[in-house]
PDB file of C-alpha atoms in Angstrom:
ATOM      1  CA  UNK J   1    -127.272 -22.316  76.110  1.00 42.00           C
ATOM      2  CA  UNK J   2    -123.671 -22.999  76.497  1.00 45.00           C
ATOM      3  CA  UNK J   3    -121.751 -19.644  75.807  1.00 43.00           C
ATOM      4  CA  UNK J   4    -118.877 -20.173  73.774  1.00 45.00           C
ATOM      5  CA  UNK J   5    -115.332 -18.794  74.784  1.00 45.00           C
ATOM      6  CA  UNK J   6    -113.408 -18.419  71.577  1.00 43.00           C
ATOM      7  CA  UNK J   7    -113.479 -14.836  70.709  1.00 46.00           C
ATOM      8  CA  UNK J   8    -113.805 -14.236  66.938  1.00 48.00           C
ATOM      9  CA  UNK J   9    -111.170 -11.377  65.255  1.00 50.00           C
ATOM     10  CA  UNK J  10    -112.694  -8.141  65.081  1.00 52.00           C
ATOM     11  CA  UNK J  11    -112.832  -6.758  61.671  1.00 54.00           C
ATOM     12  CA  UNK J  12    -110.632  -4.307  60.431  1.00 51.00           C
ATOM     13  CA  UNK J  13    -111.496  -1.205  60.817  1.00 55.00           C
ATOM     14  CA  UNK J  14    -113.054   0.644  57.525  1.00 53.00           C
ATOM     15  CA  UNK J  15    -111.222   3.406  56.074  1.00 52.00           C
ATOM     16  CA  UNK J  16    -112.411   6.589  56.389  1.00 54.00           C
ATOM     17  CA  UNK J  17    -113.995   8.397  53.675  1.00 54.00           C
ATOM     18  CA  UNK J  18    -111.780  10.762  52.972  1.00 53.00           C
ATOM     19  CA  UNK J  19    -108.236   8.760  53.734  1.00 51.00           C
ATOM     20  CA  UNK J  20    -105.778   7.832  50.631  1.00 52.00           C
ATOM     21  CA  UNK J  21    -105.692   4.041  50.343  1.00 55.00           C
ATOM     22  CA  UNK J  22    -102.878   2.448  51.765  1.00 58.00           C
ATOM     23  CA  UNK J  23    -100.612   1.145  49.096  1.00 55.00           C
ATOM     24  CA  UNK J  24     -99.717  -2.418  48.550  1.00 56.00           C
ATOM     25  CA  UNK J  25     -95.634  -3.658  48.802  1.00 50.00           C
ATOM     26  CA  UNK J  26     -94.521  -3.825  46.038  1.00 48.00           C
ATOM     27  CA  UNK J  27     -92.107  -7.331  45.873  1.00 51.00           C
ATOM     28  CA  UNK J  28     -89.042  -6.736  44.010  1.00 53.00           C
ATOM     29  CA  UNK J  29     -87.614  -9.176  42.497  1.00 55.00           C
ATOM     30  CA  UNK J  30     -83.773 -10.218  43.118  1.00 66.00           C
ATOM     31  CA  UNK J  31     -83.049 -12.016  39.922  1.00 69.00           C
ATOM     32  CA  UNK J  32     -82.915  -9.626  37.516  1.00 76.00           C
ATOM     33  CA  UNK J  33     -80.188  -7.680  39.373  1.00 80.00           C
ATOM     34  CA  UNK J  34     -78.301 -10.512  39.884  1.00 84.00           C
ATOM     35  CA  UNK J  35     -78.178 -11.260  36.599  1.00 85.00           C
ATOM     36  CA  UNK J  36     -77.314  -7.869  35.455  1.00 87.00           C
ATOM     37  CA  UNK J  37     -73.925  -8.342  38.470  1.00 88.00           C
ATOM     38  CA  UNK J  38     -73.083 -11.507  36.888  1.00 88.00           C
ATOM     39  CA  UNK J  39     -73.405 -10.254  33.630  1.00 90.00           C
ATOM     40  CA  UNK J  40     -70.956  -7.277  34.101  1.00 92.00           C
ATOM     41  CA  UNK J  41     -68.503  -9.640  36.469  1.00 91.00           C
ATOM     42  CA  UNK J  42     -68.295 -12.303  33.162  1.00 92.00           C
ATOM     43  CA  UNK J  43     -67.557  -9.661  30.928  1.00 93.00           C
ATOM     44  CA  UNK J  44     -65.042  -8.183  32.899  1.00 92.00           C
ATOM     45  CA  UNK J  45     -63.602 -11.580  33.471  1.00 90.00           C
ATOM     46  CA  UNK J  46     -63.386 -12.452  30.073  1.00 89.00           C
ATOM     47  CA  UNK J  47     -61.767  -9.007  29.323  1.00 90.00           C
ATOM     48  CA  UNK J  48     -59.121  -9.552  32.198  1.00 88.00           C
ATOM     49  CA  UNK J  49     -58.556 -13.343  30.855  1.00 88.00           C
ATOM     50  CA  UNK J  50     -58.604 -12.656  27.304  1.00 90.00           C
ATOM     51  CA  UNK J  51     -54.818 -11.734  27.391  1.00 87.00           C
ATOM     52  CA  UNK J  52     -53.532 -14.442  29.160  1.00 88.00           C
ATOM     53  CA  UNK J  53     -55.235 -16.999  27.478  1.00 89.00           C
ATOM     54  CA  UNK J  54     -54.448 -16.079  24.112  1.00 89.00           C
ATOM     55  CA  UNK J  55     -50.590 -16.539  25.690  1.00 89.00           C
ATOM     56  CA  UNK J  56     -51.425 -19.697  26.357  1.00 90.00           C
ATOM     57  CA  UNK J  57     -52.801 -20.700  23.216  1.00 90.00           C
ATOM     58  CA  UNK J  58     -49.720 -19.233  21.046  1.00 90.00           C
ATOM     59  CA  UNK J  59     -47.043 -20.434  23.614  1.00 90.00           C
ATOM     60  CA  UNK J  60     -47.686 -24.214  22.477  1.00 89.00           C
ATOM     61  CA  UNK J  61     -47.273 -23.058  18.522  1.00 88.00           C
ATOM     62  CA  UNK J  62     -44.076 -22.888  16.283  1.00 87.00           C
ATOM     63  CA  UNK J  63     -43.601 -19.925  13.852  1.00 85.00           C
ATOM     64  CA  UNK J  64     -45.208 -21.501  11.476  1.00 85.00           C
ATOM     65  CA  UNK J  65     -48.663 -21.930  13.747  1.00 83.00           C
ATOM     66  CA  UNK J  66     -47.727 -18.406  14.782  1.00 85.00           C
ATOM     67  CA  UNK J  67     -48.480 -16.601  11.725  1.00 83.00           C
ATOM     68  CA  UNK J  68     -50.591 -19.963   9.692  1.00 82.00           C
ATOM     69  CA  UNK J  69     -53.602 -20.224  12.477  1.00 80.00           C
ATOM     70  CA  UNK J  70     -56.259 -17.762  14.489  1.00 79.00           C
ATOM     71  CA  UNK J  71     -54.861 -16.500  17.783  1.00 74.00           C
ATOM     72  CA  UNK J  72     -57.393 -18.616  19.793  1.00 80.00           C
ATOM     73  CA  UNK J  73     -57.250 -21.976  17.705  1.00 82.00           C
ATOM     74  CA  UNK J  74     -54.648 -24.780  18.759  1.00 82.00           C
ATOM     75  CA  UNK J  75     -52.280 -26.130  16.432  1.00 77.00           C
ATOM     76  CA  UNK J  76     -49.060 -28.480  16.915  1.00 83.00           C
ATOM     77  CA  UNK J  77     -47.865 -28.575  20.886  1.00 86.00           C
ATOM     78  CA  UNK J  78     -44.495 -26.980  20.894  1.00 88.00           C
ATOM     79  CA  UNK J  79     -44.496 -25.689  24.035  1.00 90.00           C
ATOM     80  CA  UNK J  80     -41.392 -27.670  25.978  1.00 92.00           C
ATOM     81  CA  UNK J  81     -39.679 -27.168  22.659  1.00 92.00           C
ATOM     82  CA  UNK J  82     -40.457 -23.248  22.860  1.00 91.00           C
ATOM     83  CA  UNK J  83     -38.927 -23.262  26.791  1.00 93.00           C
ATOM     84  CA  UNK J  84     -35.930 -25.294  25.557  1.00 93.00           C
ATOM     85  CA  UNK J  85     -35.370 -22.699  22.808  1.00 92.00           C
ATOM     86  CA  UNK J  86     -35.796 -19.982  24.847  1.00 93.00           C
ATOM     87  CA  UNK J  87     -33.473 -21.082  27.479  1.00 94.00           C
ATOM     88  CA  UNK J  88     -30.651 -21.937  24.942  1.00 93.00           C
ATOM     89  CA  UNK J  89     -31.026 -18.782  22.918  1.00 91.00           C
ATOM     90  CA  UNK J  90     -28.197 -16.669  23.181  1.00 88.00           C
ATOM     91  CA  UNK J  91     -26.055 -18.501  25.706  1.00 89.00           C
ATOM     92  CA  UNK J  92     -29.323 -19.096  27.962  1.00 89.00           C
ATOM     93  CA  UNK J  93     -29.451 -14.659  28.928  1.00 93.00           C
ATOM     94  CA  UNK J  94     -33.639 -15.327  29.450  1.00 94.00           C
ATOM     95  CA  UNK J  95     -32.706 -17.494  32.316  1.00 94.00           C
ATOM     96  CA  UNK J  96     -30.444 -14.749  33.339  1.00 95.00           C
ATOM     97  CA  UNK J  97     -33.083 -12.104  33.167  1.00 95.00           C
ATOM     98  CA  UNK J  98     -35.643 -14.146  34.974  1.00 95.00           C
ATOM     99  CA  UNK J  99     -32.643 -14.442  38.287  1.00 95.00           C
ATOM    100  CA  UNK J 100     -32.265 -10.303  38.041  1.00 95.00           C
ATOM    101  CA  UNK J 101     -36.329  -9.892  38.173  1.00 95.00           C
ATOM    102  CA  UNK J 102     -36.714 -12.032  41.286  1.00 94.00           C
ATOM    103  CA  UNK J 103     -33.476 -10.501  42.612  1.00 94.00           C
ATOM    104  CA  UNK J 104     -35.258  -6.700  42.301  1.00 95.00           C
ATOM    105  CA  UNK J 105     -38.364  -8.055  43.081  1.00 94.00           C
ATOM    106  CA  UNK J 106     -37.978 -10.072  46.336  1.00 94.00           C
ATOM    107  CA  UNK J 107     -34.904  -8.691  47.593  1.00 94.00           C
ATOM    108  CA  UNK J 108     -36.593  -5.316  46.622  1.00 93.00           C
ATOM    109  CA  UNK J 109     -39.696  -6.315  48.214  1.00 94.00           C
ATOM    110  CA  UNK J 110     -38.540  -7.296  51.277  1.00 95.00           C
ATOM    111  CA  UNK J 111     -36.466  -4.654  52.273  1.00 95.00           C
ATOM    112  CA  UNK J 112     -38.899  -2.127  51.316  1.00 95.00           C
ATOM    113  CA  UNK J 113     -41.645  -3.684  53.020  1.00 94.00           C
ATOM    114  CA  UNK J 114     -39.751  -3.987  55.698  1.00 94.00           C
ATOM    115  CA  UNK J 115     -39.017  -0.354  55.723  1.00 94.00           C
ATOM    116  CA  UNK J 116     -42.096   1.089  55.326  1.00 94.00           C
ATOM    117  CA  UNK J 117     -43.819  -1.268  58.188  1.00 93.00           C
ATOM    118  CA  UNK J 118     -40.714   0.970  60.756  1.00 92.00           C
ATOM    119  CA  UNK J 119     -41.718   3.788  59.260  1.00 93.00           C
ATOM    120  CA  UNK J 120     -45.538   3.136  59.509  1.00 93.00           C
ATOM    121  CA  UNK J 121     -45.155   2.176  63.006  1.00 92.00           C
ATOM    122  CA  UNK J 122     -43.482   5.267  63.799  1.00 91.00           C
ATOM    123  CA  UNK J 123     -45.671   7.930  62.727  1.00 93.00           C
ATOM    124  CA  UNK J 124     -48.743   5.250  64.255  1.00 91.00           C
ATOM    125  CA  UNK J 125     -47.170   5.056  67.579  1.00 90.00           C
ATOM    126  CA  UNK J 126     -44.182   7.963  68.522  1.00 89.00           C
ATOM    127  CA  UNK J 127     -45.398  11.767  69.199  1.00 88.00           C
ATOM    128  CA  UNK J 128     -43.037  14.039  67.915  1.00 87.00           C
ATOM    129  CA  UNK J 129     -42.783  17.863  66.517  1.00 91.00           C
ATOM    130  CA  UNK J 130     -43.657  17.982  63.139  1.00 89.00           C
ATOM    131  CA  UNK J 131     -44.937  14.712  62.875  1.00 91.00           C
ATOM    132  CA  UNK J 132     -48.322  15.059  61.051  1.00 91.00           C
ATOM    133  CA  UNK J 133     -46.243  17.509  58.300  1.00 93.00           C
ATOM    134  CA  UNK J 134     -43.559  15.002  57.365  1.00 93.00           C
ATOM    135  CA  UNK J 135     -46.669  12.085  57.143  1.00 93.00           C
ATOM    136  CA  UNK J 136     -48.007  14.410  54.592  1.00 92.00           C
ATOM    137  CA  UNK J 137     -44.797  14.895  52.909  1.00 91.00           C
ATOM    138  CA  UNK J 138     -44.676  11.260  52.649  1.00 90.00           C
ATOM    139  CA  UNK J 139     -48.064  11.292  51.157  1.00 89.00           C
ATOM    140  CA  UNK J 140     -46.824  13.901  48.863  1.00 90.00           C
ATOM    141  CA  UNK J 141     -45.046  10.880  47.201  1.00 88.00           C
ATOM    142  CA  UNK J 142     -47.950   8.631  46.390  1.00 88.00           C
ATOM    143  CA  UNK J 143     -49.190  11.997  43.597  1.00 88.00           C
ATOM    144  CA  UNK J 144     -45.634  11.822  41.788  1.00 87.00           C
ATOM    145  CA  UNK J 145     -45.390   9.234  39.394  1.00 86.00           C
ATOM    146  CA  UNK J 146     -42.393   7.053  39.000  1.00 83.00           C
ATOM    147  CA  UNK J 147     -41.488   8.230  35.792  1.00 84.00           C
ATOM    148  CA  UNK J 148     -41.608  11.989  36.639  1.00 86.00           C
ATOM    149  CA  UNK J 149     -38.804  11.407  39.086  1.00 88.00           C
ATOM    150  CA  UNK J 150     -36.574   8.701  36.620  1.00 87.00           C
ATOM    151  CA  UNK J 151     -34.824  11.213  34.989  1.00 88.00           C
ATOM    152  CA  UNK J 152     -33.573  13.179  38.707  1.00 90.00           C
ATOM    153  CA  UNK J 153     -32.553   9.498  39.868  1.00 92.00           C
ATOM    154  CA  UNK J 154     -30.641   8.925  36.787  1.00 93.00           C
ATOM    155  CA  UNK J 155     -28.641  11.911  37.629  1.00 93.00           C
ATOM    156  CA  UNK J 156     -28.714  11.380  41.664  1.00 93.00           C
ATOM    157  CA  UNK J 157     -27.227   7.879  40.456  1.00 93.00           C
ATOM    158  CA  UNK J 158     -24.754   9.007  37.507  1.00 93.00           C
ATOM    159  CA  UNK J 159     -23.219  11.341  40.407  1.00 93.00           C
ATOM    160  CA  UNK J 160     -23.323   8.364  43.106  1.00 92.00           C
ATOM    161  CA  UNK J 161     -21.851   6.395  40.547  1.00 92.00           C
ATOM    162  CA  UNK J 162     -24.015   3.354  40.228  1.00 93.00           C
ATOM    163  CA  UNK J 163     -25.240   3.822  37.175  1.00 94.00           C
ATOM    164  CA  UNK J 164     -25.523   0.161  34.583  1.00 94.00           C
ATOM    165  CA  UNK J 165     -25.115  -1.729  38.767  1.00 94.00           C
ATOM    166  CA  UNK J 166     -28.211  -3.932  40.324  1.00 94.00           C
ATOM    167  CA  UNK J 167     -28.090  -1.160  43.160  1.00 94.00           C
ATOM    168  CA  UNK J 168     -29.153   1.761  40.629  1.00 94.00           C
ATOM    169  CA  UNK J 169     -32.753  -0.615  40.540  1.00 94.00           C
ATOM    170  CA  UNK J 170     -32.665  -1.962  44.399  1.00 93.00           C
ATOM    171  CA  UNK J 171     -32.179   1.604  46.209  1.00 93.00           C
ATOM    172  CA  UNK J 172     -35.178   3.142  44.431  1.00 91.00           C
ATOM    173  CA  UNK J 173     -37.308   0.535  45.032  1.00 89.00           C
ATOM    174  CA  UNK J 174     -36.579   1.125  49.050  1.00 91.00           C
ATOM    175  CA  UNK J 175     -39.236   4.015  48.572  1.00 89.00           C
ATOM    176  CA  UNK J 176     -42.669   3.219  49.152  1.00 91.00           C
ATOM    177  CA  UNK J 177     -45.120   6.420  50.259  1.00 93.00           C
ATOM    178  CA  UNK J 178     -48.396   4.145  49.977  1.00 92.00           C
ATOM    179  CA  UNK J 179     -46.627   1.442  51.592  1.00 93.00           C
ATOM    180  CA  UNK J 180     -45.583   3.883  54.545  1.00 94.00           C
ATOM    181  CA  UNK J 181     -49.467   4.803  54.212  1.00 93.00           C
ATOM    182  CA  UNK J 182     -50.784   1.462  54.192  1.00 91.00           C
ATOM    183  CA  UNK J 183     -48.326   0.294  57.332  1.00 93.00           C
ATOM    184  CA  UNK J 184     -49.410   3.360  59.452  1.00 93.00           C
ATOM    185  CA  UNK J 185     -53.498   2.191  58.758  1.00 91.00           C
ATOM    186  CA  UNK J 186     -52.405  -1.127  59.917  1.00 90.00           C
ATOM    187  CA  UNK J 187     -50.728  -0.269  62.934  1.00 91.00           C
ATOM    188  CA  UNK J 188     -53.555   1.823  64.263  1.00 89.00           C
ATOM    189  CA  UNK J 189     -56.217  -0.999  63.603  1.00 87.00           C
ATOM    190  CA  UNK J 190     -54.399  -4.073  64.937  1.00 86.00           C
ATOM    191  CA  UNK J 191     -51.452  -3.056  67.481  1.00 87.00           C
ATOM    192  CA  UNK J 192     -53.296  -1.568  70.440  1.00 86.00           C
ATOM    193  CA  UNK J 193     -51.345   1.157  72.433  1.00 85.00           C
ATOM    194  CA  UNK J 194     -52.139  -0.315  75.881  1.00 86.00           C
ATOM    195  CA  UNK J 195     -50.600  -3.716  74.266  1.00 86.00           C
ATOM    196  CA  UNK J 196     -47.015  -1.690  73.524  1.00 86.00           C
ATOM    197  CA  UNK J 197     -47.015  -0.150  76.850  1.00 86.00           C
ATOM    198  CA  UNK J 198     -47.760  -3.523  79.069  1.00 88.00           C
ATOM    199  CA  UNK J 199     -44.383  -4.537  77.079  1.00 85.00           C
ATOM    200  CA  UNK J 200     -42.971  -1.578  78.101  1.00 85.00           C
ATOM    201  CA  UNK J 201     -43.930  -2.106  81.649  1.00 87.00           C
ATOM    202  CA  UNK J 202     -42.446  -5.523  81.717  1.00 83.00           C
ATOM    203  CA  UNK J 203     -39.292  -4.138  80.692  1.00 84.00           C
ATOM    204  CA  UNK J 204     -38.950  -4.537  76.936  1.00 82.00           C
ATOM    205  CA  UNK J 205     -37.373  -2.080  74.933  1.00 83.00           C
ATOM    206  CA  UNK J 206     -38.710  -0.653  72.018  1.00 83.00           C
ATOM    207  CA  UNK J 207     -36.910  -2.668  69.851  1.00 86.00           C
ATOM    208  CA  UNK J 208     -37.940  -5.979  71.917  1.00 86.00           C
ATOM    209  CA  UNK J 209     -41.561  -4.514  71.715  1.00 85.00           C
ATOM    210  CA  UNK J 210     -41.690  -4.001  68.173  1.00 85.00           C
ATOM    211  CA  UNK J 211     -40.354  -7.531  66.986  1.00 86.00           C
ATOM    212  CA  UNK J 212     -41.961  -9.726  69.635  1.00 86.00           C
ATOM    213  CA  UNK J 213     -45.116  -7.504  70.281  1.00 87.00           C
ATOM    214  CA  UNK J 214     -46.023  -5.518  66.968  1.00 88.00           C
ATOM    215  CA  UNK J 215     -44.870  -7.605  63.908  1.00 87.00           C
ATOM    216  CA  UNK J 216     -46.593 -10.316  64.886  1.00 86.00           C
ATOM    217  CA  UNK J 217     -49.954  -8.107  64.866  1.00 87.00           C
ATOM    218  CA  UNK J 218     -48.731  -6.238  61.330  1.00 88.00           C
ATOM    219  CA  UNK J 219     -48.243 -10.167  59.327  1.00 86.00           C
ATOM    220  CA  UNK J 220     -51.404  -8.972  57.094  1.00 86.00           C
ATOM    221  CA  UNK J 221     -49.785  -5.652  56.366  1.00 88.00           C
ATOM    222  CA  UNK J 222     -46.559  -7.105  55.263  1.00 90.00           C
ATOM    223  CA  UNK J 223     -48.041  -9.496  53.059  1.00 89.00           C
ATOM    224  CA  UNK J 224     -50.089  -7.104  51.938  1.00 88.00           C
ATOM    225  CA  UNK J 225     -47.263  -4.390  51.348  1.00 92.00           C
ATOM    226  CA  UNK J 226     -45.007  -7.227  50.107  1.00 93.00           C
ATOM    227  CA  UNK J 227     -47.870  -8.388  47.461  1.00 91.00           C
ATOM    228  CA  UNK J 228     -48.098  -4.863  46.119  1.00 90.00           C
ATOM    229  CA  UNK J 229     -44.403  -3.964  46.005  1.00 93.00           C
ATOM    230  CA  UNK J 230     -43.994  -6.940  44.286  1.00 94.00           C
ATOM    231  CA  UNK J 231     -45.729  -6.208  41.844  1.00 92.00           C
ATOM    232  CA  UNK J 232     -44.794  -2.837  41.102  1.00 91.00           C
ATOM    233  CA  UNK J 233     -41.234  -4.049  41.231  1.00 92.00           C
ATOM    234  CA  UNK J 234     -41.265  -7.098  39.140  1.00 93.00           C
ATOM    235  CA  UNK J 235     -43.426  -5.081  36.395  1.00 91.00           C
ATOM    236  CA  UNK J 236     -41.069  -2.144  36.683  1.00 91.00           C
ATOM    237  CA  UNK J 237     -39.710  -1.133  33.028  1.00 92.00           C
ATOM    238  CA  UNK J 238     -38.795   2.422  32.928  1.00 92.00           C
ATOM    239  CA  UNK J 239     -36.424   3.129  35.756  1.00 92.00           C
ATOM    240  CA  UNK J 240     -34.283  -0.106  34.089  1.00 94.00           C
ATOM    241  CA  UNK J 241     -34.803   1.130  30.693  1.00 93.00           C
ATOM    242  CA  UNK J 242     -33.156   4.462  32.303  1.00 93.00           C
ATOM    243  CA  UNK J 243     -30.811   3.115  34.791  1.00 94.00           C
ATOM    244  CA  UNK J 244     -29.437  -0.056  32.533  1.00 93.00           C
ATOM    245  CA  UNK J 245     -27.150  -0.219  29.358  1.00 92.00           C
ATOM    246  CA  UNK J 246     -25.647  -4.231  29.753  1.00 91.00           C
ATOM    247  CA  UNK J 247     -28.269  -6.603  28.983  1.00 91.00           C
ATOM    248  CA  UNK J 248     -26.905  -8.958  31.515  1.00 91.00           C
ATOM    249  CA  UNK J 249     -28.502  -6.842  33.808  1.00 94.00           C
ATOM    250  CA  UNK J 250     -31.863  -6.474  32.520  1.00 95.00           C
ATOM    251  CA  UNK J 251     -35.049  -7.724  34.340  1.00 95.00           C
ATOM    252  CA  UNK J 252     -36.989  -9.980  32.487  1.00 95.00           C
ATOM    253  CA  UNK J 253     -39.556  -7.448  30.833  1.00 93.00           C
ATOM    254  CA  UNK J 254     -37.319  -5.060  29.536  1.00 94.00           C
ATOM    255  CA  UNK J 255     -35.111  -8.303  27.892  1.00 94.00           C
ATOM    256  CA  UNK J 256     -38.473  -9.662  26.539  1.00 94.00           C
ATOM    257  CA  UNK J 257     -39.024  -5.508  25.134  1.00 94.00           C
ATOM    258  CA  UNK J 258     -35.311  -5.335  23.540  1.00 93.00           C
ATOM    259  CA  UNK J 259     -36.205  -8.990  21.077  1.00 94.00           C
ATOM    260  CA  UNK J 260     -39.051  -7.197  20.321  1.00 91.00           C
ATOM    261  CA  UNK J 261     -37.843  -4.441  19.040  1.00 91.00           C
ATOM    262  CA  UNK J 262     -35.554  -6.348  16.522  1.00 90.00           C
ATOM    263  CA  UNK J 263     -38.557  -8.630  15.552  1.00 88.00           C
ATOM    264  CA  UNK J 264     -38.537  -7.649  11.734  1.00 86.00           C
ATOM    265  CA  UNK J 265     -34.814  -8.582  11.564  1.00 89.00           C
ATOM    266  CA  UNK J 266     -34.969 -11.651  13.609  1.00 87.00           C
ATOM    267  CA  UNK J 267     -38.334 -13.279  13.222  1.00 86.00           C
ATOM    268  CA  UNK J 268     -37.434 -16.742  14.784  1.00 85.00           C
ATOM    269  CA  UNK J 269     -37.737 -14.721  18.080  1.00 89.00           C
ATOM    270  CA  UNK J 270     -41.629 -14.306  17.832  1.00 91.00           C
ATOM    271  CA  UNK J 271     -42.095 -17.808  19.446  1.00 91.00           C
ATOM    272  CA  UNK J 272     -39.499 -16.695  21.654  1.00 92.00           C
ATOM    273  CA  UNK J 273     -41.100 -13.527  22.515  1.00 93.00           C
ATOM    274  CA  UNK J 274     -44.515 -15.043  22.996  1.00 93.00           C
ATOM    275  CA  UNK J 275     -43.447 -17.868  25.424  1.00 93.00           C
ATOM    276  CA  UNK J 276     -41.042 -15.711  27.412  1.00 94.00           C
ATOM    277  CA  UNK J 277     -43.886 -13.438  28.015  1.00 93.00           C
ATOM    278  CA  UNK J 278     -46.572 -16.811  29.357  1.00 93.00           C
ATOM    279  CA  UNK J 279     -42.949 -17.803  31.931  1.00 94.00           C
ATOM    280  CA  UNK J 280     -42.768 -14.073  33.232  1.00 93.00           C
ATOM    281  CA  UNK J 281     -46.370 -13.745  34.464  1.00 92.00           C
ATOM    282  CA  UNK J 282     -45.909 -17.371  36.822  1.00 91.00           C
ATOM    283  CA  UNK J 283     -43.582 -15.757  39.139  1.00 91.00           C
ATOM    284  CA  UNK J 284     -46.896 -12.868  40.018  1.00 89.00           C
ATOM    285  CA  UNK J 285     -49.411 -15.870  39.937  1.00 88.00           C
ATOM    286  CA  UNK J 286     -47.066 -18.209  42.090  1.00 89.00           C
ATOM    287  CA  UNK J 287     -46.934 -15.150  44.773  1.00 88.00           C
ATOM    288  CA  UNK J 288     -50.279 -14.191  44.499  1.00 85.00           C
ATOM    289  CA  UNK J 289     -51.807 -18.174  44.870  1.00 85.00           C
ATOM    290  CA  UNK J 290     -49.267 -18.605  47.652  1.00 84.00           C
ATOM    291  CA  UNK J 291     -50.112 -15.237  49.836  1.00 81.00           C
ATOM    292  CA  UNK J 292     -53.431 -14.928  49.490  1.00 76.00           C
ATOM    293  CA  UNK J 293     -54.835 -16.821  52.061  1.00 73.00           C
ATOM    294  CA  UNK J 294     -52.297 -14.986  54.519  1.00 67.00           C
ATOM    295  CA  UNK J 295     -53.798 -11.315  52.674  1.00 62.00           C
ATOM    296  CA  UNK J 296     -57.773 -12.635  52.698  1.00 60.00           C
ATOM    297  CA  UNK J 297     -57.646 -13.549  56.424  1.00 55.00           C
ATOM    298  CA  UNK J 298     -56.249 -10.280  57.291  1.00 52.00           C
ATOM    299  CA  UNK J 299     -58.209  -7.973  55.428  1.00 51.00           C
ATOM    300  CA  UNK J 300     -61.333  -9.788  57.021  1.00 50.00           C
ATOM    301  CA  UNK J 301     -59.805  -9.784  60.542  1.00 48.00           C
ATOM    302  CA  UNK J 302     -59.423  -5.848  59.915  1.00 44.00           C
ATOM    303  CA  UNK J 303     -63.183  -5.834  58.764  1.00 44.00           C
ATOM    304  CA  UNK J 304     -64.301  -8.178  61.726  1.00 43.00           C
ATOM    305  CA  UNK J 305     -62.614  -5.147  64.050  1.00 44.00           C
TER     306      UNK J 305
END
């Protein structure tokens, strides 16, 4: 007989008598948890978006619409008559208020940003005494809120004598702990130290090093920096409420804030008010759709490291 050369599987071997039985896997299904994500991410959305779109929605009414329809239901479009309004009204002082926001905001911006990338840099990359104890001083800042320390700058100004001047808004916003905080994380994750020092072999100075070698590296954290202290700045509403008595010289949310508060008397202004406020959030979505490709590819370069 011909003997035959496949070799069957042996059979598993039989548990013993007295062994637990193994347990099965147990397959867990993805769905549900999915769906439970997506469920919280909508409702958050829709509680983020709620807001803005009821702007929307009221910006294209009249008065009349205003006050004669639901907040969410469309009536006549009035909404290039509502912008010509608004930037006729009282000699055309929105459009002024809308220059003196980007003028704290981007000039602001900048030159803070700026700032706190040096500063970053320096505590990242120079050894020197004390060092670690003025970083934490620095930190110190990020606890205090802004309007703790309004009042002190009011005075610090009033004596300085810029009080009711653009500068009593632009030097404040110079300050930026978590920007300072932020810079110094950057600098340690993308400017190597053996990068700075080949620069300094070749004979750059420091100054030559920085702007040729390490801004280039840090364009994530000043977007980044730049993105936040743009914000901050543009929805800033105390110090100017403090700082500010001419209404020439208001930003655009504290203008928007002083026709509301004579609403009762002035009623026209509630179109006004409403449309004004739709025009001052494009400036933040304008930066933010503009920069963010810049900010996304850095933060995942950082996460790639």
């Amino acid at each position: 007989m011909a003997v035959d050369t496949l070799t069957a599987t042996p059979p598993a071997p039989a548990p013993s008598p007295g062994a637990a039985p193994r347990p099965r896997p147990v397959r867990r299904s993805s769905w549900s948890s999915r769906a439970v994500v997506n469920t919280v991410l909508a409702i958050v959305a829709v509680y983020t978006l709620m807001p803005l779109s009821w702007l929307v929605v009221n910006a294209t009414k009249d008065n009349g619409d205003l006050f004669g329809s639901p907040g969410f239901r469309l009536g006549d479009f009035n909404l290039f008559a509502n912008i010509a309004d608004l930037f006729a009204y009282h000699d055309g002082v929105f459009g002024r208020w809308l220059a003196n926001s980007l003028l704290y905001s981007v000039i602001g911006a900048l030159a803070s940003t700026l700032i706190s990338l040096l500063a970053g840099f320096a505590f990242a990359t120079y050894s020197f005494p004390g060092r670690e104890k003025v970083y934490g001083l620095v930190l110190l800042g990020i606890l205090v809120p802004p309007t703790v320390i309004s009042l002190p700058m009011y005075l610090l100004a009033s004596e300085a004598g810029i009080v009711n001047t653009y500068w009593a808004v632009l030097i404040p916003s110079l300050v930026n702990p978590f920007g300072v905080y932020l810079a110094r994380v950057f600098t340690d994750a993308y400017v190597p130290h053996e990068t700075l020092e080949a620069a300094r072999m070749d004979g750059a100075g420091e100054f030559r090093a920085l702007r040729s070698v390490a801004l280039p590296m840090l364009s994530p954290a000043f977007v980044t920096i730049f993105l936040f202290t743009f914000t901050a700045s543009w929805n800033n509403f105390f110090l100017p409420l403090v700082m500010l008595n001419d209404s020439s010289l208001y930003p655009v949310g504290l203008g928007l804030f002083s026709w509301n508060a004579v609403l009762p008397q002035e009623p026209q202004l509630y179109a006004l008010v409403v449309t004004g406020s739709l025009l001052s959030v494009v400036p933040l979505a304008v930066a933010f759709l503009t920069l963010q490709r810049h900010w996304r590819s850095g933060l995942t370069a950082g996460a790639v490291k």
